[in-house]
mmCIF file of C-alpha atoms in Angstrom:
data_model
loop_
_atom_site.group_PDB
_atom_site.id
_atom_site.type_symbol
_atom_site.label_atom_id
_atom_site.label_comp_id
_atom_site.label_asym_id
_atom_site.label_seq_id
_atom_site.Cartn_x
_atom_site.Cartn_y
_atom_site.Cartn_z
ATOM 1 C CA UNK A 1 -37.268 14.103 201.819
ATOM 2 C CA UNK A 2 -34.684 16.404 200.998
ATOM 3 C CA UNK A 3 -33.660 19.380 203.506
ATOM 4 C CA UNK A 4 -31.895 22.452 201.832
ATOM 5 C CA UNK A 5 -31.642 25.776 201.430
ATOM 6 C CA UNK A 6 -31.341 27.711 197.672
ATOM 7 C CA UNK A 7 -28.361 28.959 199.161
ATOM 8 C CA UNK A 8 -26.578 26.044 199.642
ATOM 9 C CA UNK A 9 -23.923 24.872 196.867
ATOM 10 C CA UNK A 10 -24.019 20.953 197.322
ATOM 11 C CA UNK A 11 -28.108 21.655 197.715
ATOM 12 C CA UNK A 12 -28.133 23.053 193.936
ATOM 13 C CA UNK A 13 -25.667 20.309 192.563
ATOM 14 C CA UNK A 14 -28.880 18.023 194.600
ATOM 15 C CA UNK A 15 -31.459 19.695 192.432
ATOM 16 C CA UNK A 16 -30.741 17.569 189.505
ATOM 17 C CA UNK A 17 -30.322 14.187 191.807
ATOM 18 C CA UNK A 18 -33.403 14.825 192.748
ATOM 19 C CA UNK A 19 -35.300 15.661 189.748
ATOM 20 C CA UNK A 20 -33.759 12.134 188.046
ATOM 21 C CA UNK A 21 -35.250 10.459 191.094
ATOM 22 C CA UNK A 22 -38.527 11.844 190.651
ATOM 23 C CA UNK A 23 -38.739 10.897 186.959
ATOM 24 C CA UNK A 24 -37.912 6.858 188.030
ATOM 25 C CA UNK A 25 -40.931 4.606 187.082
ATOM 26 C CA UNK A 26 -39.661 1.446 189.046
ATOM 27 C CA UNK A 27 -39.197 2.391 192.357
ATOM 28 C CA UNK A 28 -41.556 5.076 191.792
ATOM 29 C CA UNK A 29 -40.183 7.770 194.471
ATOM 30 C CA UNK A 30 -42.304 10.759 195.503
ATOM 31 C CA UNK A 31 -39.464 13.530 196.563
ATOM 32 C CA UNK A 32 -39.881 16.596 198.800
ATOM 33 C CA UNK A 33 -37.699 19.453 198.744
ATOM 34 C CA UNK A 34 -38.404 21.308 202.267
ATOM 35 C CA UNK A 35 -36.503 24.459 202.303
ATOM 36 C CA UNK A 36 -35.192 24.906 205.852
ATOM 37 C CA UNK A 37 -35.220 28.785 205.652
ATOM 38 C CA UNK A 38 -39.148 28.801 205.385
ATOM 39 C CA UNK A 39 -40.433 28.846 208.999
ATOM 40 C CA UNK A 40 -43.469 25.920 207.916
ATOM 41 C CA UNK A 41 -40.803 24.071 207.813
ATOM 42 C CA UNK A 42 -39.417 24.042 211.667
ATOM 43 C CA UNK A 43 -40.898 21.512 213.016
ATOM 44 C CA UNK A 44 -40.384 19.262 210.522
ATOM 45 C CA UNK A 45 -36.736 20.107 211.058
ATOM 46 C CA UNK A 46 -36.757 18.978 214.792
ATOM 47 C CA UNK A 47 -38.843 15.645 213.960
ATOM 48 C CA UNK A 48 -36.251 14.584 212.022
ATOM 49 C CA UNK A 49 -33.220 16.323 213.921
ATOM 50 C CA UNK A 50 -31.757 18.114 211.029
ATOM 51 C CA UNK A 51 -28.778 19.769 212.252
ATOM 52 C CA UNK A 52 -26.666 20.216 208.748
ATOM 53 C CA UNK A 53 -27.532 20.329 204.958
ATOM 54 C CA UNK A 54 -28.476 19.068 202.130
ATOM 55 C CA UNK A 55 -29.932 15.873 204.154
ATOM 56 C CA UNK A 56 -31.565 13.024 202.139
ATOM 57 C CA UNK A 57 -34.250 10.919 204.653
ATOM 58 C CA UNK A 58 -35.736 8.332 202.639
ATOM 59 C CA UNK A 59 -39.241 6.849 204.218
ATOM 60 C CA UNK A 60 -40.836 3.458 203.411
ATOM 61 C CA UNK A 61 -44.952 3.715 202.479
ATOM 62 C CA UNK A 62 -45.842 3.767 206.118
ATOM 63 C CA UNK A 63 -43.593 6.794 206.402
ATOM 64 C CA UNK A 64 -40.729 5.169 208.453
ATOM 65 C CA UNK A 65 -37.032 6.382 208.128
ATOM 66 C CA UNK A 66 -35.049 3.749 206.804
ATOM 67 C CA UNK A 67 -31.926 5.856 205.261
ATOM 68 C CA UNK A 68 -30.481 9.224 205.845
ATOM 69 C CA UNK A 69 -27.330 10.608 204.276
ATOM 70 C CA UNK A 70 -25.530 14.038 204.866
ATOM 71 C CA UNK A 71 -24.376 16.035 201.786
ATOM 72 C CA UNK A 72 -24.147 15.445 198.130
ATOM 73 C CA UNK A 73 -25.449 11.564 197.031
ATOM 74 C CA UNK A 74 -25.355 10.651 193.770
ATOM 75 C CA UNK A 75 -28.677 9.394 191.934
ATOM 76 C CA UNK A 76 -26.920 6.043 191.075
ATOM 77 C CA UNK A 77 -26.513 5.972 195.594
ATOM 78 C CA UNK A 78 -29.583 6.870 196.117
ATOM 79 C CA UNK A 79 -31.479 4.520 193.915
ATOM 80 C CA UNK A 80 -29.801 1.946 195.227
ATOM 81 C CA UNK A 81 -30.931 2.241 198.883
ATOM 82 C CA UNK A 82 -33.838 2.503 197.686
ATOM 83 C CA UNK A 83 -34.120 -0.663 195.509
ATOM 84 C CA UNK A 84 -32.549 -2.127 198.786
ATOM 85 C CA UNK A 85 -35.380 -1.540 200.945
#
């Protein structure tokens, strides 16, 4: 899951983190851009106690948290948590 807003400087230098991500075969990773300035997306928000953006949350399958990071990550980072879990 990413949270962002189109506003957001380090949440458009994200947008091509994330779309490299998306394109991996092994992990396969299904990402989620969820714009905090669309009201849908409020209670999402307090679920997962985002406070500042961009915010990565990765999930496992059964959709448990097992990495969060604040700010710009890059795609090399990112993959690598996730090859970790």
């Amino acid at each position: 899951l990413e949270f962002g807003s189109n506003g957001c400087t380090i949440c458009k230098q994200m947008e091509p983190v994330l779309e490299e991500i998306s394109r991996q075969k092994d992990p396969k990773v299904n990402v989620s851009f969820l714009n905090i300035m669309h009201p849908e997306n409020l209670l999402l928000m307090k679920y997962y106690g985002i406070s500042a953006v961009p915010m990565q949350i990765l999930l496992d399958k059964q959709g448990i948290e097992f990495y969060r990071h604040y700010g710009f990550i890059p795609a090399e980072k990112l993959l690598t948590e996730l090859i970790r879990k």
